[in-house]
PDB file of C-alpha atoms in Angstrom:
ATOM      1  CA  UNK Y   1       0.103  -0.035  -0.201  1.00 36.00           C
ATOM      2  CA  UNK Y   2       1.145   3.443  -0.816  1.00 44.00           C
ATOM      3  CA  UNK Y   3       1.949   5.496   2.158  1.00 62.00           C
ATOM      4  CA  UNK Y   4       1.403   8.859   1.124  1.00 73.00           C
ATOM      5  CA  UNK Y   5       0.371  12.395   2.237  1.00 81.00           C
ATOM      6  CA  UNK Y   6      -2.661  14.175   0.258  1.00 80.00           C
ATOM      7  CA  UNK Y   7      -1.685  17.475   1.803  1.00 87.00           C
ATOM      8  CA  UNK Y   8       0.223  18.749   4.726  1.00 91.00           C
ATOM      9  CA  UNK Y   9      -0.061  17.985   8.388  1.00 94.00           C
ATOM     10  CA  UNK Y  10       0.452  20.559  11.134  1.00 94.00           C
ATOM     11  CA  UNK Y  11       0.181  24.476  12.146  1.00 93.00           C
ATOM     12  CA  UNK Y  12      -1.455  26.350   9.027  1.00 92.00           C
ATOM     13  CA  UNK Y  13      -1.975  23.341   7.172  1.00 93.00           C
ATOM     14  CA  UNK Y  14      -5.110  21.612   5.365  1.00 92.00           C
ATOM     15  CA  UNK Y  15      -4.910  18.822   8.233  1.00 92.00           C
ATOM     16  CA  UNK Y  16      -7.274  16.215   6.243  1.00 88.00           C
ATOM     17  CA  UNK Y  17      -8.296  13.567   8.691  1.00 85.00           C
ATOM     18  CA  UNK Y  18      -6.828  10.509   6.886  1.00 79.00           C
ATOM     19  CA  UNK Y  19      -3.496  12.648   6.774  1.00 85.00           C
ATOM     20  CA  UNK Y  20      -3.458  13.352  10.409  1.00 89.00           C
ATOM     21  CA  UNK Y  21      -4.388   9.772  10.776  1.00 83.00           C
ATOM     22  CA  UNK Y  22      -1.247   8.601   9.123  1.00 83.00           C
ATOM     23  CA  UNK Y  23       0.818  10.930  10.716  1.00 88.00           C
ATOM     24  CA  UNK Y  24      -0.202  10.017  14.393  1.00 86.00           C
ATOM     25  CA  UNK Y  25       0.256   6.155  13.305  1.00 79.00           C
ATOM     26  CA  UNK Y  26       3.619   6.828  12.122  1.00 83.00           C
ATOM     27  CA  UNK Y  27       4.625   8.850  15.530  1.00 86.00           C
ATOM     28  CA  UNK Y  28       3.322   5.913  17.273  1.00 78.00           C
ATOM     29  CA  UNK Y  29       5.767   3.844  16.008  1.00 70.00           C
ATOM     30  CA  UNK Y  30       9.139   5.361  16.668  1.00 57.00           C
ATOM     31  CA  UNK Y  31       9.109   7.296  19.284  1.00 58.00           C
ATOM     32  CA  UNK Y  32       6.288   5.804  20.563  1.00 64.00           C
ATOM     33  CA  UNK Y  33       3.780   8.913  21.258  1.00 73.00           C
ATOM     34  CA  UNK Y  34       1.136   6.827  22.369  1.00 80.00           C
ATOM     35  CA  UNK Y  35      -1.566   8.795  20.389  1.00 84.00           C
ATOM     36  CA  UNK Y  36      -5.021   8.468  20.101  1.00 80.00           C
ATOM     37  CA  UNK Y  37      -5.557   8.100  16.444  1.00 77.00           C
ATOM     38  CA  UNK Y  38      -8.632  10.310  15.911  1.00 79.00           C
ATOM     39  CA  UNK Y  39      -7.588  12.172  12.716  1.00 84.00           C
ATOM     40  CA  UNK Y  40      -7.526  15.154  14.528  1.00 88.00           C
ATOM     41  CA  UNK Y  41      -5.052  17.832  14.474  1.00 95.00           C
ATOM     42  CA  UNK Y  42      -4.821  18.804  18.364  1.00 94.00           C
ATOM     43  CA  UNK Y  43      -2.071  19.882  21.002  1.00 94.00           C
ATOM     44  CA  UNK Y  44      -1.022  16.019  21.664  1.00 93.00           C
ATOM     45  CA  UNK Y  45       0.078  15.349  18.197  1.00 94.00           C
ATOM     46  CA  UNK Y  46       1.519  18.729  17.577  1.00 95.00           C
ATOM     47  CA  UNK Y  47       3.552  18.187  20.464  1.00 94.00           C
ATOM     48  CA  UNK Y  48       4.397  14.609  19.283  1.00 93.00           C
ATOM     49  CA  UNK Y  49       5.447  15.798  16.107  1.00 94.00           C
ATOM     50  CA  UNK Y  50       7.463  18.483  17.686  1.00 93.00           C
ATOM     51  CA  UNK Y  51       9.337  16.007  19.993  1.00 92.00           C
ATOM     52  CA  UNK Y  52      10.120  13.939  16.990  1.00 90.00           C
ATOM     53  CA  UNK Y  53      11.480  16.864  15.029  1.00 89.00           C
ATOM     54  CA  UNK Y  54      13.632  17.977  18.018  1.00 88.00           C
ATOM     55  CA  UNK Y  55      15.102  14.611  18.267  1.00 87.00           C
ATOM     56  CA  UNK Y  56      15.933  14.373  14.405  1.00 83.00           C
ATOM     57  CA  UNK Y  57      16.845  17.692  13.316  1.00 80.00           C
ATOM     58  CA  UNK Y  58      17.392  19.849  16.696  1.00 83.00           C
ATOM     59  CA  UNK Y  59      14.775  22.243  15.512  1.00 81.00           C
ATOM     60  CA  UNK Y  60      11.020  21.983  14.844  1.00 88.00           C
ATOM     61  CA  UNK Y  61       8.264  23.648  12.943  1.00 90.00           C
ATOM     62  CA  UNK Y  62       5.492  21.205  13.548  1.00 93.00           C
ATOM     63  CA  UNK Y  63       4.773  20.606   9.897  1.00 93.00           C
ATOM     64  CA  UNK Y  64       5.070  17.592   8.015  1.00 92.00           C
ATOM     65  CA  UNK Y  65       4.400  18.064   4.058  1.00 89.00           C
ATOM     66  CA  UNK Y  66       4.303  15.216   1.246  1.00 83.00           C
ATOM     67  CA  UNK Y  67       7.966  14.392   0.294  1.00 76.00           C
ATOM     68  CA  UNK Y  68       9.615  16.769   2.985  1.00 82.00           C
ATOM     69  CA  UNK Y  69      12.586  15.626   5.232  1.00 83.00           C
ATOM     70  CA  UNK Y  70      10.089  15.346   8.265  1.00 87.00           C
ATOM     71  CA  UNK Y  71       7.388  12.677   6.529  1.00 86.00           C
ATOM     72  CA  UNK Y  72      10.334  11.095   4.919  1.00 81.00           C
ATOM     73  CA  UNK Y  73      11.871  10.281   8.232  1.00 82.00           C
ATOM     74  CA  UNK Y  74       8.553   9.499   9.889  1.00 83.00           C
ATOM     75  CA  UNK Y  75       7.842   6.466   7.544  1.00 75.00           C
ATOM     76  CA  UNK Y  76      11.415   5.555   7.274  1.00 66.00           C
ATOM     77  CA  UNK Y  77      12.535   2.096   8.132  1.00 53.00           C
ATOM     78  CA  UNK Y  78      12.948   2.873  11.530  1.00 40.00           C
ATOM     79  CA  UNK Y  79       9.216   3.013  11.697  1.00 40.00           C
ATOM     80  CA  UNK Y  80       7.188  -0.327  11.628  1.00 39.00           C
ATOM     81  CA  UNK Y  81       3.501  -0.798  11.184  1.00 40.00           C
ATOM     82  CA  UNK Y  82       0.818  -3.084   9.695  1.00 44.00           C
ATOM     83  CA  UNK Y  83      -1.416  -1.977   6.980  1.00 51.00           C
ATOM     84  CA  UNK Y  84      -4.258  -3.148   8.599  1.00 51.00           C
ATOM     85  CA  UNK Y  85      -3.988  -0.954  11.269  1.00 52.00           C
ATOM     86  CA  UNK Y  86      -4.004   2.490   8.767  1.00 54.00           C
ATOM     87  CA  UNK Y  87      -7.068   1.352   7.028  1.00 56.00           C
ATOM     88  CA  UNK Y  88      -8.534   0.422  10.347  1.00 57.00           C
ATOM     89  CA  UNK Y  89      -7.805   3.772  11.561  1.00 56.00           C
ATOM     90  CA  UNK Y  90      -9.090   5.300   9.015  1.00 58.00           C
ATOM     91  CA  UNK Y  91     -12.357   3.648   9.047  1.00 58.00           C
ATOM     92  CA  UNK Y  92     -12.725   4.216  12.923  1.00 58.00           C
ATOM     93  CA  UNK Y  93     -12.124   7.890  12.205  1.00 54.00           C
ATOM     94  CA  UNK Y  94     -14.456   8.211   9.233  1.00 54.00           C
ATOM     95  CA  UNK Y  95     -17.289   6.119  11.414  1.00 55.00           C
ATOM     96  CA  UNK Y  96     -16.608   8.389  14.364  1.00 54.00           C
ATOM     97  CA  UNK Y  97     -16.862  11.514  12.370  1.00 55.00           C
ATOM     98  CA  UNK Y  98     -19.751  10.597  10.802  1.00 54.00           C
ATOM     99  CA  UNK Y  99     -21.761  10.385  13.931  1.00 52.00           C
ATOM    100  CA  UNK Y 100     -21.421   6.520  14.308  1.00 47.00           C
ATOM    101  CA  UNK Y 101     -19.497   6.487  17.560  1.00 42.00           C
ATOM    102  CA  UNK Y 102     -21.849   3.962  19.195  1.00 43.00           C
ATOM    103  CA  UNK Y 103     -20.500   1.276  16.820  1.00 45.00           C
ATOM    104  CA  UNK Y 104     -18.052  -1.380  16.978  1.00 45.00           C
ATOM    105  CA  UNK Y 105     -15.514  -2.986  14.515  1.00 45.00           C
ATOM    106  CA  UNK Y 106     -15.027  -6.521  15.559  1.00 43.00           C
ATOM    107  CA  UNK Y 107     -11.837  -8.280  14.567  1.00 41.00           C
ATOM    108  CA  UNK Y 108     -13.892 -10.884  12.478  1.00 42.00           C
ATOM    109  CA  UNK Y 109     -15.955  -8.401  10.723  1.00 71.00           C
ATOM    110  CA  UNK Y 110     -12.788  -7.149   8.472  1.00 75.00           C
ATOM    111  CA  UNK Y 111     -11.926  -8.411   5.386  1.00 82.00           C
ATOM    112  CA  UNK Y 112      -9.963  -7.431   1.948  1.00 84.00           C
ATOM    113  CA  UNK Y 113     -11.229  -5.833  -0.799  1.00 89.00           C
ATOM    114  CA  UNK Y 114     -11.356  -7.726  -3.842  1.00 92.00           C
ATOM    115  CA  UNK Y 115      -8.309  -6.348  -5.191  1.00 88.00           C
ATOM    116  CA  UNK Y 116      -6.336  -6.816  -2.084  1.00 84.00           C
ATOM    117  CA  UNK Y 117      -5.526  -3.485  -1.327  1.00 78.00           C
ATOM    118  CA  UNK Y 118      -8.303  -2.351   0.663  1.00 79.00           C
ATOM    119  CA  UNK Y 119     -10.360  -3.350   3.686  1.00 80.00           C
ATOM    120  CA  UNK Y 120     -13.983  -3.439   4.279  1.00 85.00           C
ATOM    121  CA  UNK Y 121     -15.310  -3.036   7.965  1.00 81.00           C
ATOM    122  CA  UNK Y 122     -18.930  -3.824   9.219  1.00 80.00           C
ATOM    123  CA  UNK Y 123     -20.281  -1.195  11.394  1.00 74.00           C
ATOM    124  CA  UNK Y 124     -23.240  -1.304  13.329  1.00 70.00           C
ATOM    125  CA  UNK Y 125     -24.647   2.281  14.316  1.00 59.00           C
ATOM    126  CA  UNK Y 126     -27.710   3.621  16.132  1.00 60.00           C
ATOM    127  CA  UNK Y 127     -29.495   4.028  12.684  1.00 63.00           C
ATOM    128  CA  UNK Y 128     -28.211   0.666  11.391  1.00 71.00           C
ATOM    129  CA  UNK Y 129     -25.443  -1.360   9.484  1.00 79.00           C
ATOM    130  CA  UNK Y 130     -22.972  -0.233   7.224  1.00 83.00           C
ATOM    131  CA  UNK Y 131     -19.829  -1.161   5.564  1.00 86.00           C
ATOM    132  CA  UNK Y 132     -16.885   1.250   5.369  1.00 83.00           C
ATOM    133  CA  UNK Y 133     -14.574   0.644   2.764  1.00 85.00           C
ATOM    134  CA  UNK Y 134     -11.090   1.941   2.768  1.00 79.00           C
ATOM    135  CA  UNK Y 135      -8.808   2.150   0.017  1.00 77.00           C
ATOM    136  CA  UNK Y 136      -5.620   3.444  -0.722  1.00 70.00           C
ATOM    137  CA  UNK Y 137      -6.649   4.597  -3.812  1.00 73.00           C
ATOM    138  CA  UNK Y 138     -10.347   5.482  -3.581  1.00 77.00           C
ATOM    139  CA  UNK Y 139     -10.248   6.652  -0.101  1.00 72.00           C
ATOM    140  CA  UNK Y 140     -12.660   5.523   3.015  1.00 75.00           C
ATOM    141  CA  UNK Y 141     -16.425   5.684   2.263  1.00 79.00           C
ATOM    142  CA  UNK Y 142     -19.183   4.374   4.419  1.00 83.00           C
ATOM    143  CA  UNK Y 143     -22.361   2.376   2.392  1.00 90.00           C
ATOM    144  CA  UNK Y 144     -25.392   1.732   4.581  1.00 88.00           C
ATOM    145  CA  UNK Y 145     -29.204   1.080   4.142  1.00 91.00           C
ATOM    146  CA  UNK Y 146     -31.350   0.402   0.823  1.00 94.00           C
ATOM    147  CA  UNK Y 147     -28.045   1.670  -1.084  1.00 95.00           C
ATOM    148  CA  UNK Y 148     -25.766  -1.088   0.727  1.00 95.00           C
ATOM    149  CA  UNK Y 149     -28.312  -3.755   0.132  1.00 95.00           C
ATOM    150  CA  UNK Y 150     -28.075  -3.550  -3.494  1.00 96.00           C
ATOM    151  CA  UNK Y 151     -24.555  -3.110  -3.726  1.00 97.00           C
ATOM    152  CA  UNK Y 152     -24.432  -6.396  -1.732  1.00 96.00           C
ATOM    153  CA  UNK Y 153     -26.956  -7.943  -4.478  1.00 96.00           C
ATOM    154  CA  UNK Y 154     -24.240  -6.600  -7.250  1.00 97.00           C
ATOM    155  CA  UNK Y 155     -21.557  -8.105  -5.511  1.00 97.00           C
ATOM    156  CA  UNK Y 156     -19.957  -5.021  -3.720  1.00 97.00           C
ATOM    157  CA  UNK Y 157     -16.607  -3.689  -5.092  1.00 96.00           C
ATOM    158  CA  UNK Y 158     -15.906  -6.795  -6.784  1.00 96.00           C
ATOM    159  CA  UNK Y 159     -19.408  -6.826  -9.037  1.00 96.00           C
ATOM    160  CA  UNK Y 160     -19.778  -4.288 -12.077  1.00 94.00           C
ATOM    161  CA  UNK Y 161     -19.825  -0.931  -9.953  1.00 95.00           C
ATOM    162  CA  UNK Y 162     -16.267  -1.357  -8.350  1.00 94.00           C
ATOM    163  CA  UNK Y 163     -15.365   0.218  -5.191  1.00 92.00           C
ATOM    164  CA  UNK Y 164     -17.236   3.318  -3.715  1.00 90.00           C
ATOM    165  CA  UNK Y 165     -15.722   6.777  -4.366  1.00 84.00           C
ATOM    166  CA  UNK Y 166     -17.843   8.824  -2.342  1.00 79.00           C
ATOM    167  CA  UNK Y 167     -20.416   8.600   0.580  1.00 78.00           C
ATOM    168  CA  UNK Y 168     -24.022   8.987   0.338  1.00 84.00           C
ATOM    169  CA  UNK Y 169     -24.927  12.853  -1.199  1.00 83.00           C
ATOM    170  CA  UNK Y 170     -28.504  14.220  -1.065  1.00 83.00           C
ATOM    171  CA  UNK Y 171     -29.333  14.031  -4.562  1.00 82.00           C
ATOM    172  CA  UNK Y 172     -33.424  14.987  -5.024  1.00 81.00           C
ATOM    173  CA  UNK Y 173     -35.550  12.808  -4.711  1.00 86.00           C
ATOM    174  CA  UNK Y 174     -33.417  11.107  -2.488  1.00 90.00           C
ATOM    175  CA  UNK Y 175     -29.600   9.933  -1.746  1.00 90.00           C
ATOM    176  CA  UNK Y 176     -27.144   8.764  -4.119  1.00 91.00           C
ATOM    177  CA  UNK Y 177     -23.874   6.841  -3.783  1.00 91.00           C
ATOM    178  CA  UNK Y 178     -21.023   7.100  -6.572  1.00 89.00           C
ATOM    179  CA  UNK Y 179     -18.890   4.199  -7.412  1.00 92.00           C
ATOM    180  CA  UNK Y 180     -15.973   3.527  -9.822  1.00 89.00           C
ATOM    181  CA  UNK Y 181     -18.234   2.632 -12.589  1.00 90.00           C
ATOM    182  CA  UNK Y 182     -21.490   3.857 -11.699  1.00 91.00           C
ATOM    183  CA  UNK Y 183     -23.972   4.926  -8.956  1.00 92.00           C
ATOM    184  CA  UNK Y 184     -26.783   3.590  -6.650  1.00 95.00           C
ATOM    185  CA  UNK Y 185     -29.760   5.924  -5.888  1.00 93.00           C
ATOM    186  CA  UNK Y 186     -32.425   5.723  -3.393  1.00 94.00           C
ATOM    187  CA  UNK Y 187     -35.893   7.713  -3.550  1.00 94.00           C
ATOM    188  CA  UNK Y 188     -36.967   9.032  -0.149  1.00 90.00           C
ATOM    189  CA  UNK Y 189     -40.746   9.223  -1.352  1.00 91.00           C
ATOM    190  CA  UNK Y 190     -41.376   5.391  -2.299  1.00 91.00           C
ATOM    191  CA  UNK Y 191     -38.108   3.534  -1.353  1.00 91.00           C
ATOM    192  CA  UNK Y 192     -37.125   2.898  -4.931  1.00 93.00           C
ATOM    193  CA  UNK Y 193     -33.396   2.016  -5.894  1.00 94.00           C
ATOM    194  CA  UNK Y 194     -31.875   2.582  -8.940  1.00 93.00           C
ATOM    195  CA  UNK Y 195     -28.628   1.725 -10.457  1.00 94.00           C
ATOM    196  CA  UNK Y 196     -26.526   3.563 -13.091  1.00 90.00           C
ATOM    197  CA  UNK Y 197     -23.483   2.138 -14.630  1.00 86.00           C
ATOM    198  CA  UNK Y 198     -20.735   3.693 -16.708  1.00 79.00           C
ATOM    199  CA  UNK Y 199     -20.241   1.960 -20.200  1.00 68.00           C
ATOM    200  CA  UNK Y 200     -16.961   0.369 -20.316  1.00 58.00           C
TER     201      UNK Y 200
END
C-alpha cells in the first residue's frame, strides 16, 4: 500500500483527517507517542510531532508535508506498522466523525477488498448497519441502508460497480452513492432503488 500524504499536516496546513491519522500512526512507531489515532490535529499530536522533529533535527516547525524530510523520516525503515492498522484507523475515524461513535468494529468483521489493496469493515450504528470501505486509491467511504442492500446484491466491490468513491449524497428525490463504474440511488418518497452504470 502506498503510504503518502494528500496534503500537509501541522500548524497552518489543511490537516485532512486521513493525513493526520497517518502521521499519528507513524508517530506511534518511533518514538512511541501513545497518540489516539483520531484524525484530529490537536495539542497531543502537535507536541509529539515537535518532539520527533527536535530529536531528529534539533529544531521543529510542527509541520509534515508530502515529500519533505520530516515525513520521509517518519515513514522511514525505523518505523514499522501494519497496513491493516492504517486502514482500520481511517475507517474508525470516518465512522466516528459521521456520527457512528456508538458502533464497533470486531476483528472478525474485517476483510480485504477484491483487489487485495483495501479493507472492508462492518459497522453497527444507532441507525442501522453499514460497510466502510477503506482503500489507498479510492479513500474511505461508508455504504449503508437500501443502497448497501443493492450494492451487496451486485457483488459489492467485486461486482460491476467496483469500489465506492463517495459517501451518500443528498440528490433529489433522495440519496445517491457513487462507485468506480456507476451509482446507486435511493428515493425518499417511495423507497425505489435505482442503479446506473458507466459503459466500459
